C-alpha cells in the first residue's frame, strides 16, 4: 500500500524494484538505478513530520516597537480646509508627473562644476548640501549677507533643482529623506528643509517600501508637533507644515494622519 505522501506526490523517477542484483547501502552507488534506490531508501527512513526540540531558555527576548500614534490635532484655526487639501494633492500629483516626464532628460545633463553631490551614505554631507553651512553650523546671517543669499550655495545650501534630484536613485531618495527627517526631529523647520522634503516626496515612487512608509508618517507627526506650538496663524511655517501633513496623509493615503475640517 502506498503511503499518504506517495499518494499526494507521485514518483517522477520510478525505480525498478525487480532488480535481482543485491545492493548494500554501505557501498557507494555504481549506476543511476542504484543511486535512485539509495535516495528512495533514505527517504523511506525519514519521518513524515519532524518536530524541533527547542530549549526556551536559549531564546533571546526580542521586542519590536511600533508607533501607531497619529498627528497632534491642530490648534483652533490652524487646520487647512478640505478644499485646500484637495488642491494641494492635485498640484503635487502634477509635479510628480512632470518630474517623471523630464527625469531622463535632466538625468543626462551635466551638473555645474560647483555642484558636488555627496555619496548616499554621507549623512553629514547631505545635510550640508541641502541646508548649507549657515543652517548646519547655526550661523546667524548678517544684514549684508541677505543681499544675494542664493549665490553662495555652500552657505545657503543647494536648491533641489530637477537636474539634481533626477540623478538620485530610489535608495538615495529614501536615505536623504531619512537624514533630513531625523535632523528635523531635533531642530526647527527652515525653508531649505521644506523645499527638499517636497522635492524628495515628489521623487518617491509608489507603492512605498515599508521604510519609506514609516519615514513619511514620522514626518507628518513631527510637522503636527511643531504646528501645535505655533503662537500665531500668521507664522510663515504654518502653510509649509500643513502642506507636508496634507501630502503624507492625502496623497500617500495615510488617512489616519489627515487634518479634519
PDB file of C-alpha atoms in Angstrom:
ATOM      1  CA  UNK A   1       0.000   0.000   0.000  1.00  0.00           C
ATOM      2  CA  UNK A   2       1.309   3.432  -0.901  1.00  0.00           C
ATOM      3  CA  UNK A   3       1.912   5.942   1.843  1.00  0.00           C
ATOM      4  CA  UNK A   4      -0.055   9.195   2.058  1.00  0.00           C
ATOM      5  CA  UNK A   5       2.967  11.094   0.822  1.00  0.00           C
ATOM      6  CA  UNK A   6       3.190   8.907  -2.264  1.00  0.00           C
ATOM      7  CA  UNK A   7      -0.500   9.414  -2.998  1.00  0.00           C
ATOM      8  CA  UNK A   8      -0.073  13.202  -2.920  1.00  0.00           C
ATOM      9  CA  UNK A   9       3.334  13.293  -4.587  1.00  0.00           C
ATOM     10  CA  UNK A  10       3.689  10.558  -7.228  1.00  0.00           C
ATOM     11  CA  UNK A  11       7.183   9.490  -8.138  1.00  0.00           C
ATOM     12  CA  UNK A  12       8.708  11.323 -11.057  1.00  0.00           C
ATOM     13  CA  UNK A  13      11.582   8.853 -11.371  1.00  0.00           C
ATOM     14  CA  UNK A  14      10.218   5.353 -10.708  1.00  0.00           C
ATOM     15  CA  UNK A  15      12.782   2.765  -9.677  1.00  0.00           C
ATOM     16  CA  UNK A  16      12.641  -0.822 -10.864  1.00  0.00           C
ATOM     17  CA  UNK A  17      12.141  -2.887  -7.708  1.00  0.00           C
ATOM     18  CA  UNK A  18      12.588  -6.210  -9.519  1.00  0.00           C
ATOM     19  CA  UNK A  19      16.309  -5.879  -9.823  1.00  0.00           C
ATOM     20  CA  UNK A  20      17.761  -9.161  -8.669  1.00  0.00           C
ATOM     21  CA  UNK A  21      21.203  -7.773  -8.162  1.00  0.00           C
ATOM     22  CA  UNK A  22      21.731  -7.161  -4.497  1.00  0.00           C
ATOM     23  CA  UNK A  23      22.894  -3.766  -3.414  1.00  0.00           C
ATOM     24  CA  UNK A  24      24.036  -2.692   0.055  1.00  0.00           C
ATOM     25  CA  UNK A  25      23.609   0.844   1.344  1.00  0.00           C
ATOM     26  CA  UNK A  26      27.101   0.822   2.795  1.00  0.00           C
ATOM     27  CA  UNK A  27      28.648   0.933  -0.681  1.00  0.00           C
ATOM     28  CA  UNK A  28      28.577   3.974  -2.984  1.00  0.00           C
ATOM     29  CA  UNK A  29      26.098   3.740  -5.904  1.00  0.00           C
ATOM     30  CA  UNK A  30      27.599   2.254  -9.055  1.00  0.00           C
ATOM     31  CA  UNK A  31      24.943   3.355 -11.557  1.00  0.00           C
ATOM     32  CA  UNK A  32      21.849   5.619 -11.800  1.00  0.00           C
ATOM     33  CA  UNK A  33      19.475   2.847 -10.707  1.00  0.00           C
ATOM     34  CA  UNK A  34      21.464   2.187  -7.546  1.00  0.00           C
ATOM     35  CA  UNK A  35      21.628   5.890  -6.805  1.00  0.00           C
ATOM     36  CA  UNK A  36      17.840   6.234  -7.116  1.00  0.00           C
ATOM     37  CA  UNK A  37      17.308   3.198  -4.871  1.00  0.00           C
ATOM     38  CA  UNK A  38      19.717   4.717  -2.374  1.00  0.00           C
ATOM     39  CA  UNK A  39      17.759   8.004  -2.305  1.00  0.00           C
ATOM     40  CA  UNK A  40      14.445   6.126  -2.095  1.00  0.00           C
ATOM     41  CA  UNK A  41      15.647   4.062   0.844  1.00  0.00           C
ATOM     42  CA  UNK A  42      16.905   7.134   2.712  1.00  0.00           C
ATOM     43  CA  UNK A  43      13.582   8.910   2.122  1.00  0.00           C
ATOM     44  CA  UNK A  44      11.636   5.953   3.482  1.00  0.00           C
ATOM     45  CA  UNK A  45      13.620   6.141   6.730  1.00  0.00           C
ATOM     46  CA  UNK A  46      12.722   9.829   7.288  1.00  0.00           C
ATOM     47  CA  UNK A  47       9.613  10.556   9.379  1.00  0.00           C
ATOM     48  CA  UNK A  48       6.773  12.429   7.658  1.00  0.00           C
ATOM     49  CA  UNK A  49       6.696  15.066  10.405  1.00  0.00           C
ATOM     50  CA  UNK A  50       9.682  16.395  12.332  1.00  0.00           C
ATOM     51  CA  UNK A  51       9.349  18.497  15.468  1.00  0.00           C
ATOM     52  CA  UNK A  52      12.343  20.536  16.557  1.00  0.00           C
ATOM     53  CA  UNK A  53      13.226  20.376  20.232  1.00  0.00           C
ATOM     54  CA  UNK A  54      13.984  23.953  21.268  1.00  0.00           C
ATOM     55  CA  UNK A  55      15.182  24.935  24.699  1.00  0.00           C
ATOM     56  CA  UNK A  56      13.140  28.045  25.653  1.00  0.00           C
ATOM     57  CA  UNK A  57      15.940  29.177  27.966  1.00  0.00           C
ATOM     58  CA  UNK A  58      18.240  29.681  24.987  1.00  0.00           C
ATOM     59  CA  UNK A  59      15.864  32.010  23.168  1.00  0.00           C
ATOM     60  CA  UNK A  60      16.731  35.678  23.368  1.00  0.00           C
ATOM     61  CA  UNK A  61      13.951  38.037  24.281  1.00  0.00           C
ATOM     62  CA  UNK A  62      13.067  40.305  21.375  1.00  0.00           C
ATOM     63  CA  UNK A  63      10.802  43.301  21.272  1.00  0.00           C
ATOM     64  CA  UNK A  64       9.553  45.396  18.377  1.00  0.00           C
ATOM     65  CA  UNK A  65       8.411  48.956  18.929  1.00  0.00           C
ATOM     66  CA  UNK A  66       5.718  50.056  16.517  1.00  0.00           C
ATOM     67  CA  UNK A  67       4.364  53.566  16.704  1.00  0.00           C
ATOM     68  CA  UNK A  68       0.708  53.812  15.807  1.00  0.00           C
ATOM     69  CA  UNK A  69       0.131  57.291  17.144  1.00  0.00           C
ATOM     70  CA  UNK A  70      -1.406  59.849  14.838  1.00  0.00           C
ATOM     71  CA  UNK A  71      -0.781  63.533  14.361  1.00  0.00           C
ATOM     72  CA  UNK A  72      -1.459  66.071  17.047  1.00  0.00           C
ATOM     73  CA  UNK A  73      -4.652  67.992  16.424  1.00  0.00           C
ATOM     74  CA  UNK A  74      -4.107  71.477  15.021  1.00  0.00           C
ATOM     75  CA  UNK A  75      -4.907  74.427  17.281  1.00  0.00           C
ATOM     76  CA  UNK A  76      -8.191  76.168  16.572  1.00  0.00           C
ATOM     77  CA  UNK A  77      -7.993  77.912  13.199  1.00  0.00           C
ATOM     78  CA  UNK A  78      -4.631  76.376  12.233  1.00  0.00           C
ATOM     79  CA  UNK A  79      -6.013  73.446  10.257  1.00  0.00           C
ATOM     80  CA  UNK A  80      -6.463  73.803   6.461  1.00  0.00           C
ATOM     81  CA  UNK A  81      -9.801  73.294   4.752  1.00  0.00           C
ATOM     82  CA  UNK A  82     -10.580  70.087   2.897  1.00  0.00           C
ATOM     83  CA  UNK A  83     -10.788  72.057  -0.366  1.00  0.00           C
ATOM     84  CA  UNK A  84      -7.279  73.431   0.194  1.00  0.00           C
ATOM     85  CA  UNK A  85      -6.004  69.914   0.824  1.00  0.00           C
ATOM     86  CA  UNK A  86      -7.596  68.666  -2.407  1.00  0.00           C
ATOM     87  CA  UNK A  87      -5.955  71.492  -4.343  1.00  0.00           C
ATOM     88  CA  UNK A  88      -2.531  70.691  -2.897  1.00  0.00           C
ATOM     89  CA  UNK A  89      -2.858  66.992  -3.678  1.00  0.00           C
ATOM     90  CA  UNK A  90      -3.832  67.794  -7.258  1.00  0.00           C
ATOM     91  CA  UNK A  91      -0.908  70.181  -7.656  1.00  0.00           C
ATOM     92  CA  UNK A  92       1.513  67.705  -6.077  1.00  0.00           C
ATOM     93  CA  UNK A  93       0.314  64.977  -8.452  1.00  0.00           C
ATOM     94  CA  UNK A  94       1.018  67.258 -11.415  1.00  0.00           C
ATOM     95  CA  UNK A  95       4.516  67.962 -10.084  1.00  0.00           C
ATOM     96  CA  UNK A  96       5.227  64.224  -9.794  1.00  0.00           C
ATOM     97  CA  UNK A  97       4.047  63.643 -13.355  1.00  0.00           C
ATOM     98  CA  UNK A  98       6.284  66.456 -14.580  1.00  0.00           C
ATOM     99  CA  UNK A  99       9.286  65.044 -12.708  1.00  0.00           C
ATOM    100  CA  UNK A 100       8.745  61.610 -14.240  1.00  0.00           C
ATOM    101  CA  UNK A 101       8.276  63.090 -17.692  1.00  0.00           C
ATOM    102  CA  UNK A 102      11.510  65.077 -17.659  1.00  0.00           C
ATOM    103  CA  UNK A 103      13.629  62.813 -15.444  1.00  0.00           C
ATOM    104  CA  UNK A 104      15.551  61.118 -18.270  1.00  0.00           C
ATOM    105  CA  UNK A 105      16.351  64.440 -19.950  1.00  0.00           C
ATOM    106  CA  UNK A 106      17.744  66.051 -16.811  1.00  0.00           C
ATOM    107  CA  UNK A 107      19.468  62.888 -15.696  1.00  0.00           C
ATOM    108  CA  UNK A 108      21.630  63.048 -18.833  1.00  0.00           C
ATOM    109  CA  UNK A 109      22.641  66.688 -18.250  1.00  0.00           C
ATOM    110  CA  UNK A 110      25.976  67.587 -16.659  1.00  0.00           C
ATOM    111  CA  UNK A 111      25.955  69.468 -13.381  1.00  0.00           C
ATOM    112  CA  UNK A 112      27.930  72.652 -12.855  1.00  0.00           C
ATOM    113  CA  UNK A 113      31.453  72.207 -11.534  1.00  0.00           C
ATOM    114  CA  UNK A 114      30.472  73.638  -8.146  1.00  0.00           C
ATOM    115  CA  UNK A 115      27.755  71.012  -7.620  1.00  0.00           C
ATOM    116  CA  UNK A 116      29.383  68.017  -5.955  1.00  0.00           C
ATOM    117  CA  UNK A 117      26.739  65.579  -4.732  1.00  0.00           C
ATOM    118  CA  UNK A 118      27.667  63.560  -1.625  1.00  0.00           C
ATOM    119  CA  UNK A 119      27.695  59.785  -1.599  1.00  0.00           C
ATOM    120  CA  UNK A 120      24.486  58.117  -0.472  1.00  0.00           C
ATOM    121  CA  UNK A 121      25.875  57.069   2.917  1.00  0.00           C
ATOM    122  CA  UNK A 122      27.351  60.522   3.711  1.00  0.00           C
ATOM    123  CA  UNK A 123      24.701  61.850   6.109  1.00  0.00           C
ATOM    124  CA  UNK A 124      26.594  64.962   7.201  1.00  0.00           C
ATOM    125  CA  UNK A 125      27.500  65.704   3.595  1.00  0.00           C
ATOM    126  CA  UNK A 126      23.852  65.643   2.540  1.00  0.00           C
ATOM    127  CA  UNK A 127      22.806  67.910   5.390  1.00  0.00           C
ATOM    128  CA  UNK A 128      25.405  70.467   4.345  1.00  0.00           C
ATOM    129  CA  UNK A 129      24.469  70.036   0.693  1.00  0.00           C
ATOM    130  CA  UNK A 130      20.750  70.641   1.322  1.00  0.00           C
ATOM    131  CA  UNK A 131      20.865  73.184   4.151  1.00  0.00           C
ATOM    132  CA  UNK A 132      24.190  74.921   3.732  1.00  0.00           C
ATOM    133  CA  UNK A 133      26.740  75.809   6.369  1.00  0.00           C
ATOM    134  CA  UNK A 134      24.661  78.643   7.813  1.00  0.00           C
ATOM    135  CA  UNK A 135      21.919  76.256   8.953  1.00  0.00           C
ATOM    136  CA  UNK A 136      24.134  73.302   9.828  1.00  0.00           C
ATOM    137  CA  UNK A 137      26.518  75.406  11.881  1.00  0.00           C
ATOM    138  CA  UNK A 138      23.669  77.637  13.146  1.00  0.00           C
ATOM    139  CA  UNK A 139      25.359  80.773  11.834  1.00  0.00           C
ATOM    140  CA  UNK A 140      23.237  83.911  12.085  1.00  0.00           C
ATOM    141  CA  UNK A 141      23.103  85.811   8.787  1.00  0.00           C
ATOM    142  CA  UNK A 142      24.300  89.366   8.799  1.00  0.00           C
ATOM    143  CA  UNK A 143      22.198  92.005   7.086  1.00  0.00           C
ATOM    144  CA  UNK A 144      24.664  92.395   4.221  1.00  0.00           C
ATOM    145  CA  UNK A 145      24.636  88.628   3.633  1.00  0.00           C
ATOM    146  CA  UNK A 146      20.973  88.766   2.672  1.00  0.00           C
ATOM    147  CA  UNK A 147      21.508  90.887  -0.440  1.00  0.00           C
ATOM    148  CA  UNK A 148      22.223  87.881  -2.700  1.00  0.00           C
ATOM    149  CA  UNK A 149      21.593  84.896  -0.415  1.00  0.00           C
ATOM    150  CA  UNK A 150      21.191  82.410  -3.264  1.00  0.00           C
ATOM    151  CA  UNK A 151      24.606  82.945  -4.854  1.00  0.00           C
ATOM    152  CA  UNK A 152      26.737  81.115  -2.289  1.00  0.00           C
ATOM    153  CA  UNK A 153      25.188  77.652  -2.203  1.00  0.00           C
ATOM    154  CA  UNK A 154      27.878  76.385   0.155  1.00  0.00           C
ATOM    155  CA  UNK A 155      26.482  78.709   2.808  1.00  0.00           C
ATOM    156  CA  UNK A 156      22.779  78.566   1.925  1.00  0.00           C
ATOM    157  CA  UNK A 157      22.507  75.027   0.547  1.00  0.00           C
ATOM    158  CA  UNK A 158      21.739  73.831  -2.955  1.00  0.00           C
ATOM    159  CA  UNK A 159      18.084  74.053  -4.000  1.00  0.00           C
ATOM    160  CA  UNK A 160      16.545  70.748  -5.184  1.00  0.00           C
ATOM    161  CA  UNK A 161      16.927  71.543  -8.865  1.00  0.00           C
ATOM    162  CA  UNK A 162      15.412  68.990 -11.227  1.00  0.00           C
ATOM    163  CA  UNK A 163      18.882  68.438 -12.663  1.00  0.00           C
ATOM    164  CA  UNK A 164      19.963  67.293  -9.192  1.00  0.00           C
ATOM    165  CA  UNK A 165      17.029  65.216  -7.929  1.00  0.00           C
ATOM    166  CA  UNK A 166      16.703  63.450 -11.303  1.00  0.00           C
ATOM    167  CA  UNK A 167      20.069  61.839 -10.676  1.00  0.00           C
ATOM    168  CA  UNK A 168      19.007  60.328  -7.343  1.00  0.00           C
ATOM    169  CA  UNK A 169      18.222  56.623  -7.216  1.00  0.00           C
ATOM    170  CA  UNK A 170      15.307  55.448  -5.064  1.00  0.00           C
ATOM    171  CA  UNK A 171      17.719  54.208  -2.404  1.00  0.00           C
ATOM    172  CA  UNK A 172      19.347  57.647  -2.281  1.00  0.00           C
ATOM    173  CA  UNK A 173      15.962  59.396  -2.180  1.00  0.00           C
ATOM    174  CA  UNK A 174      14.975  57.290   0.834  1.00  0.00           C
ATOM    175  CA  UNK A 175      18.337  57.783   2.526  1.00  0.00           C
ATOM    176  CA  UNK A 176      18.351  61.575   2.139  1.00  0.00           C
ATOM    177  CA  UNK A 177      14.717  61.723   3.234  1.00  0.00           C
ATOM    178  CA  UNK A 178      15.682  59.845   6.392  1.00  0.00           C
ATOM    179  CA  UNK A 179      18.640  62.161   7.059  1.00  0.00           C
ATOM    180  CA  UNK A 180      16.509  65.285   6.757  1.00  0.00           C
ATOM    181  CA  UNK A 181      13.611  63.949   8.825  1.00  0.00           C
ATOM    182  CA  UNK A 182      15.974  62.867  11.596  1.00  0.00           C
ATOM    183  CA  UNK A 183      17.523  66.326  11.515  1.00  0.00           C
ATOM    184  CA  UNK A 184      14.053  67.852  11.769  1.00  0.00           C
ATOM    185  CA  UNK A 185      13.255  65.738  14.842  1.00  0.00           C
ATOM    186  CA  UNK A 186      15.699  67.814  16.881  1.00  0.00           C
ATOM    187  CA  UNK A 187      15.527  71.194  15.133  1.00  0.00           C
ATOM    188  CA  UNK A 188      13.096  73.778  13.846  1.00  0.00           C
ATOM    189  CA  UNK A 189      11.524  73.932  10.401  1.00  0.00           C
ATOM    190  CA  UNK A 190      13.546  76.013   7.914  1.00  0.00           C
ATOM    191  CA  UNK A 191      12.740  76.941   4.284  1.00  0.00           C
ATOM    192  CA  UNK A 192      15.528  74.738   2.882  1.00  0.00           C
ATOM    193  CA  UNK A 193      14.027  71.744   4.658  1.00  0.00           C
ATOM    194  CA  UNK A 194      10.589  72.383   3.196  1.00  0.00           C
ATOM    195  CA  UNK A 195      11.892  72.661  -0.365  1.00  0.00           C
ATOM    196  CA  UNK A 196      13.902  69.450  -0.144  1.00  0.00           C
ATOM    197  CA  UNK A 197      11.161  67.454   1.573  1.00  0.00           C
ATOM    198  CA  UNK A 198       8.692  68.448  -1.143  1.00  0.00           C
ATOM    199  CA  UNK A 199      11.150  67.507  -3.904  1.00  0.00           C
ATOM    200  CA  UNK A 200      12.073  64.160  -2.347  1.00  0.00           C
ATOM    201  CA  UNK A 201       8.431  63.246  -1.799  1.00  0.00           C
ATOM    202  CA  UNK A 202       7.801  64.114  -5.454  1.00  0.00           C
ATOM    203  CA  UNK A 203      10.533  61.625  -6.423  1.00  0.00           C
ATOM    204  CA  UNK A 204       9.380  58.875  -4.054  1.00  0.00           C
ATOM    205  CA  UNK A 205       7.940  56.000  -6.069  1.00  0.00           C
ATOM    206  CA  UNK A 206       4.735  54.173  -5.184  1.00  0.00           C
ATOM    207  CA  UNK A 207       3.959  51.660  -3.814  1.00  0.00           C
ATOM    208  CA  UNK A 208       6.014  52.676  -0.819  1.00  0.00           C
ATOM    209  CA  UNK A 209       8.545  50.377   0.756  1.00  0.00           C
ATOM    210  CA  UNK A 210       7.987  49.773   4.490  1.00  0.00           C
ATOM    211  CA  UNK A 211      10.945  52.005   5.385  1.00  0.00           C
ATOM    212  CA  UNK A 212       9.582  54.907   3.350  1.00  0.00           C
ATOM    213  CA  UNK A 213       6.101  54.340   4.755  1.00  0.00           C
ATOM    214  CA  UNK A 214       7.462  54.709   8.294  1.00  0.00           C
ATOM    215  CA  UNK A 215       9.537  57.775   7.390  1.00  0.00           C
ATOM    216  CA  UNK A 216       6.728  59.839   5.918  1.00  0.00           C
ATOM    217  CA  UNK A 217       4.494  59.072   8.893  1.00  0.00           C
ATOM    218  CA  UNK A 218       7.299  60.230  11.166  1.00  0.00           C
ATOM    219  CA  UNK A 219       7.495  63.419   9.106  1.00  0.00           C
ATOM    220  CA  UNK A 220       3.758  64.150   9.408  1.00  0.00           C
ATOM    221  CA  UNK A 221       3.795  63.605  13.167  1.00  0.00           C
ATOM    222  CA  UNK A 222       6.785  65.894  13.597  1.00  0.00           C
ATOM    223  CA  UNK A 223       5.108  68.604  11.499  1.00  0.00           C
ATOM    224  CA  UNK A 224       1.983  68.362  13.636  1.00  0.00           C
ATOM    225  CA  UNK A 225       4.056  68.679  16.817  1.00  0.00           C
ATOM    226  CA  UNK A 226       5.777  71.841  15.547  1.00  0.00           C
ATOM    227  CA  UNK A 227       2.440  73.245  14.379  1.00  0.00           C
ATOM    228  CA  UNK A 228       0.878  72.646  17.781  1.00  0.00           C
ATOM    229  CA  UNK A 229       3.428  75.011  19.324  1.00  0.00           C
ATOM    230  CA  UNK A 230       2.964  77.877  16.871  1.00  0.00           C
ATOM    231  CA  UNK A 231       1.686  81.034  18.527  1.00  0.00           C
ATOM    232  CA  UNK A 232       0.150  82.751  15.504  1.00  0.00           C
ATOM    233  CA  UNK A 233      -1.710  81.782  12.343  1.00  0.00           C
ATOM    234  CA  UNK A 234       0.490  84.306  10.539  1.00  0.00           C
ATOM    235  CA  UNK A 235       3.609  82.240  11.228  1.00  0.00           C
ATOM    236  CA  UNK A 236       5.456  81.628   7.953  1.00  0.00           C
ATOM    237  CA  UNK A 237       5.941  77.964   8.825  1.00  0.00           C
ATOM    238  CA  UNK A 238       2.240  77.126   9.132  1.00  0.00           C
ATOM    239  CA  UNK A 239       1.460  76.723   5.438  1.00  0.00           C
ATOM    240  CA  UNK A 240       4.524  74.531   4.845  1.00  0.00           C
ATOM    241  CA  UNK A 241       3.756  72.325   7.847  1.00  0.00           C
ATOM    242  CA  UNK A 242       0.153  71.884   6.720  1.00  0.00           C
ATOM    243  CA  UNK A 243       1.367  71.033   3.230  1.00  0.00           C
ATOM    244  CA  UNK A 244       3.683  68.271   4.456  1.00  0.00           C
ATOM    245  CA  UNK A 245       0.911  66.726   6.567  1.00  0.00           C
ATOM    246  CA  UNK A 246      -1.502  67.000   3.645  1.00  0.00           C
ATOM    247  CA  UNK A 247       0.813  65.260   1.164  1.00  0.00           C
ATOM    248  CA  UNK A 248       1.611  62.404   3.535  1.00  0.00           C
ATOM    249  CA  UNK A 249      -1.976  61.883   4.622  1.00  0.00           C
ATOM    250  CA  UNK A 250      -3.945  62.607   1.456  1.00  0.00           C
ATOM    251  CA  UNK A 251      -1.631  61.733  -1.433  1.00  0.00           C
ATOM    252  CA  UNK A 252       0.194  58.801   0.173  1.00  0.00           C
ATOM    253  CA  UNK A 253      -3.080  57.639   1.727  1.00  0.00           C
ATOM    254  CA  UNK A 254      -2.134  57.762   5.408  1.00  0.00           C
ATOM    255  CA  UNK A 255      -5.677  58.831   6.119  1.00  0.00           C
ATOM    256  CA  UNK A 256      -5.485  58.487   9.890  1.00  0.00           C
ATOM    257  CA  UNK A 257      -2.991  61.384   9.899  1.00  0.00           C
ATOM    258  CA  UNK A 258      -5.156  63.738   7.835  1.00  0.00           C
ATOM    259  CA  UNK A 259      -6.478  67.048   9.133  1.00  0.00           C
ATOM    260  CA  UNK A 260     -10.222  67.041   9.563  1.00  0.00           C
ATOM    261  CA  UNK A 261     -12.345  70.097   8.992  1.00  0.00           C
TER     262      UNK A 261
END
